[in-house]
Coordinates of N, CA and C in Angstrom, one line a residue:
Chain A
R1 N -15.0 -9.4 -19.1 CA -13.7 -9.9 -19.5 C -12.6 -8.8 -19.1
K2 N -11.5 -9.3 -18.5 CA -10.4 -8.4 -18.2 C -9.7 -7.9 -19.5
E3 N -9.2 -6.6 -19.4 CA -8.6 -6.0 -20.6 C -7.3 -6.7 -20.9
V4 N -6.6 -7.1 -19.9 CA -5.3 -7.9 -20.1 C -5.4 -9.1 -19.3
E5 N -5.3 -10.3 -19.9 CA -5.4 -11.6 -19.1 C -4.1 -12.4 -19.2
Q6 N -3.8 -12.9 -18.0 CA -2.6 -13.8 -17.9 C -3.0 -15.0 -17.1
D7 N -2.3 -16.1 -17.3 CA -2.4 -17.3 -16.5 C -1.6 -17.0 -15.2
P8 N -2.2 -17.0 -14.0 CA -1.5 -16.6 -12.8 C -0.4 -17.6 -12.4
G9 N -0.5 -18.8 -12.9 CA 0.5 -19.8 -12.5 C 0.1 -20.4 -11.1
P10 N 1.1 -20.8 -10.3 CA 2.5 -20.5 -10.5 C 3.2 -21.5 -11.4
F11 N 4.2 -21.0 -12.0 CA 5.1 -21.9 -12.9 C 6.3 -22.2 -12.0
N12 N 6.5 -23.5 -11.8 CA 7.6 -24.0 -11.0 C 8.6 -24.7 -12.0
V13 N 9.8 -24.2 -12.1 CA 10.7 -24.8 -13.1 C 12.1 -25.0 -12.5
P14 N 12.9 -25.9 -13.0 CA 14.2 -26.1 -12.4 C 15.2 -25.0 -13.1
E15 N 16.2 -24.7 -12.4 CA 17.3 -23.9 -13.0 C 17.7 -24.4 -14.3
G16 N 17.9 -23.4 -15.3 CA 18.3 -23.8 -16.6 C 17.2 -24.1 -17.6
A17 N 16.0 -24.2 -17.1 CA 14.8 -24.5 -17.9 C 14.5 -23.2 -18.8
T18 N 13.7 -23.5 -19.9 CA 13.1 -22.4 -20.7 C 11.7 -22.4 -20.3
V19 N 11.2 -21.2 -20.1 CA 9.8 -21.0 -19.7 C 9.1 -19.9 -20.5
A20 N 7.9 -20.1 -20.9 CA 7.2 -19.1 -21.7 C 5.9 -18.7 -21.0
F21 N 5.7 -17.4 -21.0 CA 4.4 -16.8 -20.5 C 3.6 -16.2 -21.6
N22 N 2.3 -16.3 -21.5 CA 1.4 -15.7 -22.6 C 0.5 -14.8 -21.9
C23 N 0.0 -13.9 -22.8 CA -0.9 -12.8 -22.3 C -1.8 -12.4 -23.5
T24 N -3.1 -12.2 -23.2 CA -4.0 -11.7 -24.3 C -4.6 -10.4 -23.9
Y25 N -4.9 -9.5 -24.8 CA -5.5 -8.2 -24.5 C -6.7 -8.1 -25.4
S26 N -7.7 -7.3 -24.9 CA -9.0 -7.2 -25.5 C -9.2 -6.0 -26.3
N27 N -8.4 -4.9 -25.9 CA -8.6 -3.6 -26.6 C -7.7 -3.4 -27.8
S28 N -8.2 -3.5 -28.9 CA -7.4 -3.5 -30.1 C -6.8 -2.1 -30.3
A29 N -7.3 -1.1 -29.6 CA -6.7 0.2 -29.7 C -5.5 0.4 -28.8
S30 N -5.1 -0.6 -28.0 CA -3.9 -0.5 -27.2 C -2.7 -0.3 -28.1
Q31 N -1.9 0.7 -27.7 CA -0.8 1.1 -28.6 C 0.5 0.4 -28.4
S32 N 0.8 0.2 -27.1 CA 2.2 -0.3 -26.8 C 2.0 -1.3 -25.7
F33 N 3.0 -2.2 -25.6 CA 3.0 -3.2 -24.6 C 4.3 -3.4 -23.9
F34 N 4.2 -3.9 -22.6 CA 5.4 -4.0 -21.8 C 5.3 -5.3 -21.0
W35 N 6.5 -5.8 -20.6 CA 6.6 -6.7 -19.5 C 7.2 -6.0 -18.3
Y36 N 6.6 -6.1 -17.2 CA 7.2 -5.6 -15.9 C 7.4 -6.8 -15.0
R37 N 8.3 -6.6 -14.1 CA 8.6 -7.7 -13.1 C 8.3 -7.1 -11.7
Q38 N 7.7 -7.9 -10.9 CA 7.4 -7.4 -9.5 C 7.9 -8.5 -8.5
D39 N 8.7 -8.1 -7.6 CA 9.2 -9.0 -6.6 C 8.5 -8.8 -5.3
C40 N 7.9 -9.8 -4.7 CA 7.3 -9.8 -3.3 C 6.5 -8.5 -3.1
R41 N 5.6 -8.2 -4.0 CA 4.7 -7.1 -3.9 C 5.5 -5.7 -3.7
K42 N 6.7 -5.7 -4.2 CA 7.4 -4.4 -4.3 C 7.0 -3.7 -5.5
E43 N 7.6 -2.5 -5.8 CA 7.2 -1.8 -7.0 C 7.5 -2.5 -8.3
P44 N 6.6 -2.4 -9.3 CA 6.9 -3.0 -10.6 C 8.1 -2.4 -11.2
K45 N 8.9 -3.2 -11.9 CA 10.1 -2.6 -12.6 C 10.0 -3.1 -14.1
L46 N 10.3 -2.1 -15.0 CA 10.2 -2.5 -16.4 C 11.2 -3.5 -16.8
L47 N 10.8 -4.6 -17.4 CA 11.7 -5.6 -17.9 C 12.0 -5.3 -19.3
M48 N 11.0 -5.2 -20.2 CA 11.2 -4.9 -21.6 C 10.0 -4.4 -22.3
S49 N 10.1 -3.7 -23.3 CA 9.0 -3.3 -24.2 C 8.8 -4.4 -25.2
V50 N 7.6 -4.5 -25.8 CA 7.3 -5.5 -26.7 C 6.9 -5.0 -28.0
Y51 N 7.5 -5.5 -29.1 CA 7.3 -4.9 -30.4 C 6.8 -6.1 -31.3
S52 N 6.1 -5.7 -32.4 CA 5.6 -6.7 -33.4 C 6.8 -7.5 -34.0
S53 N 7.9 -6.8 -34.1 CA 9.1 -7.5 -34.8 C 9.8 -8.4 -33.8
G54 N 9.3 -8.3 -32.5 CA 10.0 -9.1 -31.5 C 11.2 -8.4 -31.0
N55 N 11.5 -8.6 -29.7 CA 12.8 -8.0 -29.2 C 13.4 -8.9 -28.2
E56 N 14.7 -8.9 -28.1 CA 15.4 -9.8 -27.3 C 16.4 -9.0 -26.4
D57 N 16.5 -9.4 -25.2 CA 17.4 -8.8 -24.2 C 18.1 -9.9 -23.4
G58 N 19.2 -10.3 -23.8 CA 19.9 -11.4 -23.1 C 19.1 -12.7 -23.2
R59 N 18.7 -13.2 -22.0 CA 17.9 -14.4 -22.0 C 16.4 -14.3 -22.2
F60 N 16.0 -13.0 -22.4 CA 14.6 -12.7 -22.5 C 14.2 -12.3 -23.9
T61 N 13.1 -12.9 -24.4 CA 12.6 -12.6 -25.7 C 11.1 -12.3 -25.6
A62 N 10.7 -11.1 -26.1 CA 9.3 -10.7 -26.1 C 8.7 -10.7 -27.5
Q63 N 7.4 -11.0 -27.7 CA 6.8 -11.0 -29.0 C 5.4 -10.5 -28.9
L64 N 5.0 -9.8 -29.9 CA 3.6 -9.2 -30.0 C 3.0 -9.7 -31.3
N65 N 1.8 -10.2 -31.2 CA 1.0 -10.6 -32.4 C -0.3 -9.8 -32.3
R66 N -0.3 -8.7 -33.1 CA -1.5 -7.8 -33.1 C -2.7 -8.5 -33.6
A67 N -2.6 -9.3 -34.6 CA -3.7 -10.0 -35.3 C -4.5 -10.9 -34.3
S68 N -3.7 -11.5 -33.4 CA -4.3 -12.4 -32.4 C -4.4 -11.8 -31.1
Q69 N -3.9 -10.5 -30.9 CA -4.0 -9.8 -29.7 C -3.3 -10.6 -28.6
Y70 N -2.1 -11.0 -28.8 CA -1.4 -12.0 -28.0 C 0.0 -11.5 -27.8
I71 N 0.5 -11.6 -26.6 CA 1.9 -11.2 -26.2 C 2.5 -12.3 -25.5
S72 N 3.8 -12.5 -25.7 CA 4.5 -13.6 -25.1 C 5.9 -13.1 -24.5
L73 N 6.3 -13.9 -23.5 CA 7.7 -13.6 -22.9 C 8.3 -15.0 -22.8
L74 N 9.5 -15.1 -23.3 CA 10.3 -16.3 -23.2 C 11.5 -16.1 -22.4
I75 N 11.8 -16.9 -21.4 CA 13.0 -16.8 -20.5 C 13.8 -18.1 -20.7
R76 N 15.0 -17.9 -21.2 CA 15.9 -19.1 -21.4 C 16.8 -19.2 -20.3
D77 N 17.3 -20.4 -20.0 CA 18.3 -20.7 -19.0 C 17.9 -20.0 -17.7
S78 N 16.8 -20.4 -17.1 CA 16.3 -19.7 -15.9 C 17.3 -19.7 -14.8
K79 N 17.3 -18.6 -14.1 CA 18.1 -18.5 -12.9 C 17.2 -18.4 -11.6
L80 N 17.8 -18.7 -10.5 CA 17.0 -18.6 -9.3 C 16.5 -17.1 -9.1
S81 N 17.3 -16.2 -9.5 CA 17.0 -14.8 -9.4 C 15.8 -14.3 -10.3
D82 N 15.4 -15.2 -11.2 CA 14.3 -14.9 -12.1 C 12.9 -15.1 -11.4
S83 N 13.0 -15.7 -10.2 CA 11.7 -16.0 -9.4 C 11.1 -14.6 -9.1
A84 N 9.9 -14.4 -9.6 CA 9.2 -13.2 -9.4 C 7.8 -13.3 -10.1
T85 N 7.0 -12.2 -10.0 CA 5.8 -12.2 -10.7 C 6.0 -11.3 -12.0
Y86 N 5.6 -11.8 -13.1 CA 5.8 -11.1 -14.4 C 4.4 -10.5 -14.8
L87 N 4.4 -9.2 -15.0 CA 3.2 -8.5 -15.3 C 3.2 -8.1 -16.8
C88 N 2.1 -8.5 -17.5 CA 1.9 -8.1 -18.9 C 1.1 -6.8 -18.8
V89 N 1.6 -5.8 -19.6 CA 1.0 -4.4 -19.4 C 0.7 -3.8 -20.8
A90 N -0.5 -3.2 -21.0 CA -0.9 -2.5 -22.2 C -0.9 -1.0 -21.9
F91 N -0.4 -0.3 -22.9 CA -0.5 1.2 -22.8 C -1.8 1.6 -23.5
S92 N -2.7 2.3 -22.8 CA -4.0 2.6 -23.3 C -4.2 4.0 -23.6
G93 N -4.5 4.3 -24.9 CA -4.9 5.7 -25.2 C -3.8 6.7 -25.1
N94 N -4.3 7.9 -25.2 CA -3.3 9.0 -25.2 C -3.1 9.6 -23.8
T95 N -3.7 9.0 -22.8 CA -3.5 9.5 -21.5 C -2.4 8.9 -20.8
G96 N -1.8 7.8 -21.4 CA -0.7 7.2 -20.8 C -1.0 6.2 -19.7
K97 N -2.3 5.8 -19.6 CA -2.7 4.8 -18.6 C -2.2 3.5 -18.9
L98 N -1.6 2.8 -17.9 CA -1.1 1.4 -18.1 C -2.2 0.5 -17.6
I99 N -2.5 -0.6 -18.3 CA -3.4 -1.6 -17.9 C -2.6 -2.9 -17.6
F100 N -2.7 -3.3 -16.4 CA -1.9 -4.4 -15.9 C -2.7 -5.7 -16.0
G101 N -2.1 -6.8 -16.4 CA -2.6 -8.1 -16.1 C -2.4 -8.5 -14.7
Q102 N -3.0 -9.6 -14.3 CA -3.0 -10.0 -12.9 C -1.6 -10.5 -12.5
G103 N -0.8 -10.9 -13.5 CA 0.6 -11.3 -13.2 C 0.7 -12.8 -13.3
T104 N 1.9 -13.3 -13.7 CA 2.2 -14.7 -13.7 C 3.4 -15.0 -12.8
T105 N 3.2 -15.9 -11.8 CA 4.2 -16.1 -10.8 C 5.2 -17.2 -11.3
L106 N 6.5 -16.9 -11.3 CA 7.5 -17.9 -11.6 C 8.3 -18.2 -10.4
Q107 N 8.5 -19.5 -10.2 CA 9.4 -19.9 -9.1 C 10.4 -20.9 -9.7
V108 N 11.7 -20.5 -9.7 CA 12.8 -21.3 -10.2 C 13.4 -22.0 -9.1
K109 N 13.5 -23.3 -9.2 CA 14.0 -24.2 -8.1 C 15.4 -24.6 -8.5
P110 N 16.3 -24.8 -7.4 CA 17.7 -25.3 -7.7 C 17.6 -26.8 -8.2
Chain B
N1 N 20.4 10.9 -9.5 CA 19.0 11.3 -9.7 C 18.1 10.4 -8.9
A2 N 17.5 11.0 -7.9 CA 16.6 10.2 -7.0 C 15.4 9.7 -7.8
G3 N 14.9 8.5 -7.5 CA 13.8 7.9 -8.1 C 12.5 8.5 -7.6
V4 N 11.4 7.9 -7.9 CA 10.1 8.3 -7.4 C 10.1 8.0 -5.9
M5 N 9.6 9.0 -5.1 CA 9.6 8.8 -3.7 C 8.2 8.9 -3.2
Q6 N 7.9 7.9 -2.3 CA 6.6 7.9 -1.7 C 6.7 7.8 -0.2
N7 N 5.8 8.5 0.5 CA 5.8 8.4 1.9 C 4.4 8.6 2.4
P8 N 4.0 8.0 3.5 CA 4.9 7.0 4.2 C 4.9 5.7 3.5
R9 N 5.8 4.8 3.9 CA 5.9 3.5 3.2 C 4.8 2.6 3.8
H10 N 4.5 2.8 5.1 CA 3.5 2.0 5.7 C 2.6 2.9 6.5
L11 N 1.3 2.7 6.4 CA 0.3 3.6 7.0 C -0.8 2.8 7.6
V12 N -1.1 2.9 8.9 CA -2.1 2.2 9.6 C -3.2 3.2 10.0
R13 N -4.4 2.9 9.7 CA -5.5 3.8 10.0 C -6.7 3.0 10.6
R14 N -7.5 3.6 11.4 CA -8.7 2.9 11.9 C -9.8 3.3 11.0
R15 N -10.8 2.5 10.9 CA -12.0 2.8 10.1 C -12.5 4.2 10.4
G16 N -12.8 5.0 9.4 CA -13.4 6.3 9.6 C -12.3 7.4 9.6
Q17 N -11.0 7.1 9.7 CA -10.0 8.1 9.7 C -9.7 8.5 8.2
E18 N -8.8 9.5 8.1 CA -8.3 9.9 6.8 C -6.9 9.4 6.5
A19 N -6.7 9.0 5.3 CA -5.3 8.6 4.9 C -4.8 9.6 3.8
R20 N -3.6 10.1 4.0 CA -2.9 10.9 3.0 C -1.6 10.3 2.5
L21 N -1.5 10.0 1.2 CA -0.4 9.4 0.7 C 0.3 10.4 -0.2
R22 N 1.6 10.5 -0.1 CA 2.4 11.5 -0.9 C 3.3 10.8 -1.9
C23 N 3.5 11.6 -3.0 CA 4.4 11.1 -4.1 C 5.1 12.2 -4.6
S24 N 6.5 12.1 -4.7 CA 7.3 13.1 -5.3 C 7.9 12.4 -6.6
P25 N 7.6 13.0 -7.8 CA 8.0 12.3 -9.0 C 9.5 12.5 -9.2
M26 N 10.1 11.8 -10.1 CA 11.5 11.9 -10.5 C 11.7 13.3 -10.9
K27 N 12.9 13.8 -10.7 CA 13.3 15.1 -11.2 C 13.1 15.3 -12.7
G28 N 12.4 16.3 -13.0 CA 12.2 16.6 -14.4 C 10.9 16.0 -15.0
H29 N 10.2 15.1 -14.1 CA 9.0 14.5 -14.6 C 7.8 15.4 -14.1
S30 N 6.8 15.6 -15.0 CA 5.7 16.5 -14.6 C 4.4 15.7 -14.7
H31 N 4.5 14.4 -14.8 CA 3.3 13.6 -15.0 C 3.3 12.5 -13.9
V32 N 2.2 12.4 -13.2 CA 2.1 11.5 -12.1 C 0.9 10.6 -12.2
Y33 N 1.0 9.3 -11.9 CA 0.0 8.3 -12.0 C -0.1 7.6 -10.7
W34 N -1.4 7.3 -10.3 CA -1.6 6.5 -9.0 C -2.2 5.2 -9.4
Y35 N -1.7 4.1 -8.9 CA -2.3 2.8 -9.1 C -2.5 2.1 -7.7
R36 N -3.5 1.2 -7.7 CA -3.8 0.5 -6.4 C -3.6 -1.0 -6.7
Q37 N -3.0 -1.7 -5.7 CA -2.9 -3.1 -5.8 C -3.6 -3.7 -4.6
L38 N -4.7 -4.3 -4.8 CA -5.4 -5.0 -3.7 C -4.7 -6.4 -3.5
P39 N -4.9 -7.0 -2.3 CA -4.2 -8.2 -2.0 C -4.6 -9.3 -3.0
E40 N -3.6 -10.0 -3.6 CA -3.8 -11.1 -4.5 C -4.4 -10.6 -5.9
E41 N -4.2 -9.3 -6.2 CA -4.7 -8.8 -7.4 C -3.6 -8.0 -8.2
G42 N -3.9 -7.7 -9.4 CA -3.0 -6.9 -10.2 C -3.1 -5.4 -9.9
L43 N -2.3 -4.6 -10.4 CA -2.3 -3.1 -10.3 C -3.5 -2.6 -11.1
K44 N -4.2 -1.6 -10.5 CA -5.3 -1.0 -11.2 C -5.1 0.5 -11.2
F45 N -5.2 1.1 -12.4 CA -5.0 2.5 -12.6 C -6.1 3.3 -11.8
M46 N -5.7 4.4 -11.2 CA -6.6 5.2 -10.5 C -6.8 6.6 -11.1
V47 N -5.7 7.3 -11.2 CA -5.7 8.7 -11.7 C -4.4 9.1 -12.3
Y48 N -4.5 10.0 -13.3 CA -3.4 10.6 -13.9 C -3.4 12.1 -13.8
L49 N -2.3 12.7 -13.3 CA -2.3 14.1 -13.0 C -1.1 14.8 -13.7
Q50 N -1.3 16.0 -14.1 CA -0.1 16.9 -14.4 C -0.2 18.0 -13.3
K51 N 0.8 18.8 -13.3 CA 0.8 19.9 -12.4 C -0.5 20.7 -12.4
E52 N -1.2 20.7 -11.3 CA -2.5 21.5 -11.1 C -3.6 21.0 -12.0
N53 N -3.5 19.9 -12.6 CA -4.6 19.4 -13.5 C -4.8 17.9 -13.3
I54 N -6.0 17.5 -13.3 CA -6.4 16.0 -13.3 C -6.7 15.7 -14.8
I55 N -5.9 14.8 -15.3 CA -6.1 14.5 -16.7 C -7.1 13.3 -16.9
D56 N -7.0 12.3 -16.1 CA -7.9 11.2 -16.2 C -8.1 10.6 -14.8
E57 N -9.3 10.6 -14.3 CA -9.6 10.0 -13.0 C -10.6 8.9 -13.1
S58 N -10.6 8.2 -14.3 CA -11.6 7.2 -14.5 C -11.5 6.0 -13.6
G59 N -10.3 5.8 -13.0 CA -10.2 4.7 -12.1 C -10.4 5.0 -10.6
M60 N -10.7 6.2 -10.3 CA -10.9 6.6 -8.9 C -12.3 6.2 -8.5
P61 N -12.5 5.7 -7.3 CA -13.8 5.5 -6.7 C -14.5 6.8 -6.6
K62 N -15.8 6.8 -6.8 CA -16.6 8.0 -6.9 C -16.6 8.8 -5.6
E63 N -16.5 8.1 -4.5 CA -16.6 8.8 -3.2 C -15.4 8.6 -2.4
R64 N -15.1 9.5 -1.5 CA -14.0 9.4 -0.5 C -12.6 9.5 -1.0
F65 N -12.4 9.4 -2.3 CA -11.0 9.4 -2.9 C -10.9 10.7 -3.6
S66 N -9.7 11.4 -3.4 CA -9.4 12.5 -4.2 C -7.8 12.6 -4.4
A67 N -7.4 13.3 -5.4 CA -6.0 13.4 -5.7 C -5.7 14.8 -6.2
E68 N -4.5 15.3 -5.9 CA -4.0 16.6 -6.4 C -2.6 16.5 -6.7
F69 N -2.1 17.4 -7.5 CA -0.7 17.6 -7.8 C -0.5 19.1 -7.9
P70 N -0.2 19.8 -6.8 CA -0.1 21.2 -6.8 C 1.2 21.7 -7.6
K71 N 1.2 23.0 -7.8 CA 2.3 23.6 -8.5 C 3.6 23.3 -7.8
E72 N 3.5 23.4 -6.5 CA 4.7 23.2 -5.6 C 4.4 22.0 -4.7
G73 N 5.3 21.1 -4.5 CA 5.2 20.0 -3.6 C 4.7 18.7 -4.2
P74 N 4.6 17.7 -3.4 CA 4.3 16.4 -4.0 C 2.8 16.2 -4.4
S75 N 2.6 15.1 -5.1 CA 1.2 14.8 -5.4 C 0.6 14.1 -4.1
I76 N -0.7 14.3 -3.9 CA -1.3 13.7 -2.7 C -2.5 12.9 -3.1
L77 N -2.6 11.7 -2.6 CA -3.8 10.9 -2.8 C -4.4 10.9 -1.4
R78 N -5.7 11.3 -1.3 CA -6.4 11.4 -0.1 C -7.6 10.5 0.0
I79 N -7.7 9.7 1.1 CA -8.8 8.8 1.2 C -9.5 9.2 2.5
Q80 N -10.7 9.6 2.4 CA -11.5 10.0 3.6 C -12.3 8.8 4.1
Q81 N -12.5 8.8 5.4 CA -13.3 7.8 6.1 C -13.0 6.4 5.6
V82 N -11.8 6.0 5.8 CA -11.3 4.8 5.3 C -12.1 3.6 5.8
V83 N -12.2 2.6 4.9 CA -12.9 1.3 5.3 C -11.8 0.2 5.1
R84 N -12.2 -1.0 5.6 CA -11.2 -2.1 5.5 C -10.9 -2.5 4.1
G85 N -11.8 -2.3 3.2 CA -11.6 -2.6 1.8 C -10.6 -1.7 1.1
D86 N -10.2 -0.6 1.8 CA -9.2 0.3 1.2 C -7.8 -0.2 1.5
S87 N -7.6 -1.2 2.3 CA -6.3 -1.8 2.6 C -5.7 -2.3 1.3
A88 N -4.6 -1.8 1.0 CA -3.9 -2.1 -0.3 C -2.6 -1.5 -0.4
A89 N -1.8 -1.8 -1.5 CA -0.6 -1.1 -1.8 C -0.9 0.0 -2.8
Y90 N -0.5 1.2 -2.5 CA -0.8 2.3 -3.5 C 0.5 2.7 -4.1
F91 N 0.6 2.6 -5.4 CA 1.9 2.9 -6.1 C 1.7 4.2 -6.9
C92 N 2.7 5.0 -6.9 CA 2.8 6.2 -7.7 C 3.8 5.9 -8.8
A93 N 3.6 6.5 -10.0 CA 4.5 6.4 -11.1 C 4.7 7.8 -11.7
S94 N 5.8 8.1 -12.3 CA 6.0 9.3 -13.0 C 6.6 9.1 -14.3
S95 N 6.4 10.1 -15.2 CA 7.0 10.0 -16.5 C 7.1 11.4 -17.1
P96 N 8.1 11.5 -18.0 CA 8.2 12.8 -18.7 C 7.4 12.8 -20.0
L97 N 6.2 12.1 -19.9 CA 5.4 11.8 -21.1 C 5.1 13.1 -21.9
V98 N 5.3 13.0 -23.2 CA 4.9 14.1 -24.1 C 3.6 13.6 -24.7
S99 N 2.6 14.5 -24.7 CA 1.2 14.1 -25.1 C 1.2 13.3 -26.4
G100 N 0.6 12.2 -26.4 CA 0.5 11.4 -27.7 C 1.6 10.4 -27.9
M101 N 2.6 10.4 -27.0 CA 3.7 9.5 -27.2 C 3.8 8.6 -26.0
T102 N 4.4 7.4 -26.3 CA 4.6 6.4 -25.2 C 5.9 6.8 -24.5
D103 N 5.8 6.5 -23.2 CA 7.1 6.7 -22.4 C 7.0 5.8 -21.2
T104 N 8.2 5.5 -20.7 CA 8.3 4.6 -19.6 C 7.8 5.3 -18.3
Q105 N 7.0 4.6 -17.5 CA 6.6 5.1 -16.2 C 7.5 4.4 -15.2
Y106 N 8.0 5.2 -14.3 CA 8.9 4.8 -13.2 C 8.1 4.8 -11.9
F107 N 8.1 3.6 -11.2 CA 7.3 3.5 -10.1 C 8.1 3.7 -8.8
G108 N 7.3 4.3 -7.8 CA 7.9 4.5 -6.5 C 7.7 3.2 -5.7
P109 N 8.2 3.1 -4.5 CA 8.2 1.9 -3.7 C 6.8 1.5 -3.1
G110 N 5.9 2.5 -3.2 CA 4.5 2.2 -2.7 C 4.3 2.5 -1.3
T111 N 3.0 2.8 -1.0 CA 2.6 2.9 0.4 C 1.6 1.8 0.7
R112 N 1.9 1.1 1.8 CA 1.0 0.0 2.2 C 0.1 0.5 3.2
L113 N -1.2 0.6 2.9 CA -2.2 1.1 3.8 C -2.9 -0.1 4.4
T114 N -3.0 -0.1 5.7 CA -3.7 -1.1 6.5 C -4.8 -0.4 7.3
V115 N -6.1 -0.8 7.1 CA -7.2 -0.2 7.8 C -7.7 -1.2 8.8
L116 N -7.6 -0.8 10.1 CA -8.0 -1.7 11.2 C -9.5 -1.7 11.5

């Protein structure tokens, strides 16, 4: 079983739609979680950190459920520029190693 | 403040040759991580280094791969006797991580290695 699992998609949505991505992790010792964005196999860029209390940044909302070992990302009012691969990431142990999910591909259509 | 720099951006090698990938961390960062992304797959951790020390190499293949981060100069990921399966994007990240604390890792643009 992969340590971080995501539905690879693709998710094809129209502009303005709301879309949700889910992610599960298997290592209960994972300390922190992030969503990264990757465009066309370029370098990953940090989108936002994920907290148990939930956090929101504009149109993006991230949530962590430690009991279910489940992480989510909600994108409201999708834009064409949101088209990318979204990577669910767990921070593992004290060495600072990031564990990446396979990524979920989003394609926003006009 | 320049970001993480990697060179070369693209590298072509024939089977059996050596590949050397370089990474210069962001200014003020003393922690370097290497990740590999195979075609159609996610990023996989390879190695974590601090200056002159390998902290965690649990993701490194046992043979042909080595990494260093000398006191002066960039971090080097070295692949000896490359095979076609080594073709991938190799990303370097750096952080000012303080031991035991979470911090953001900033990624370089990657080196795309193609083995013919």
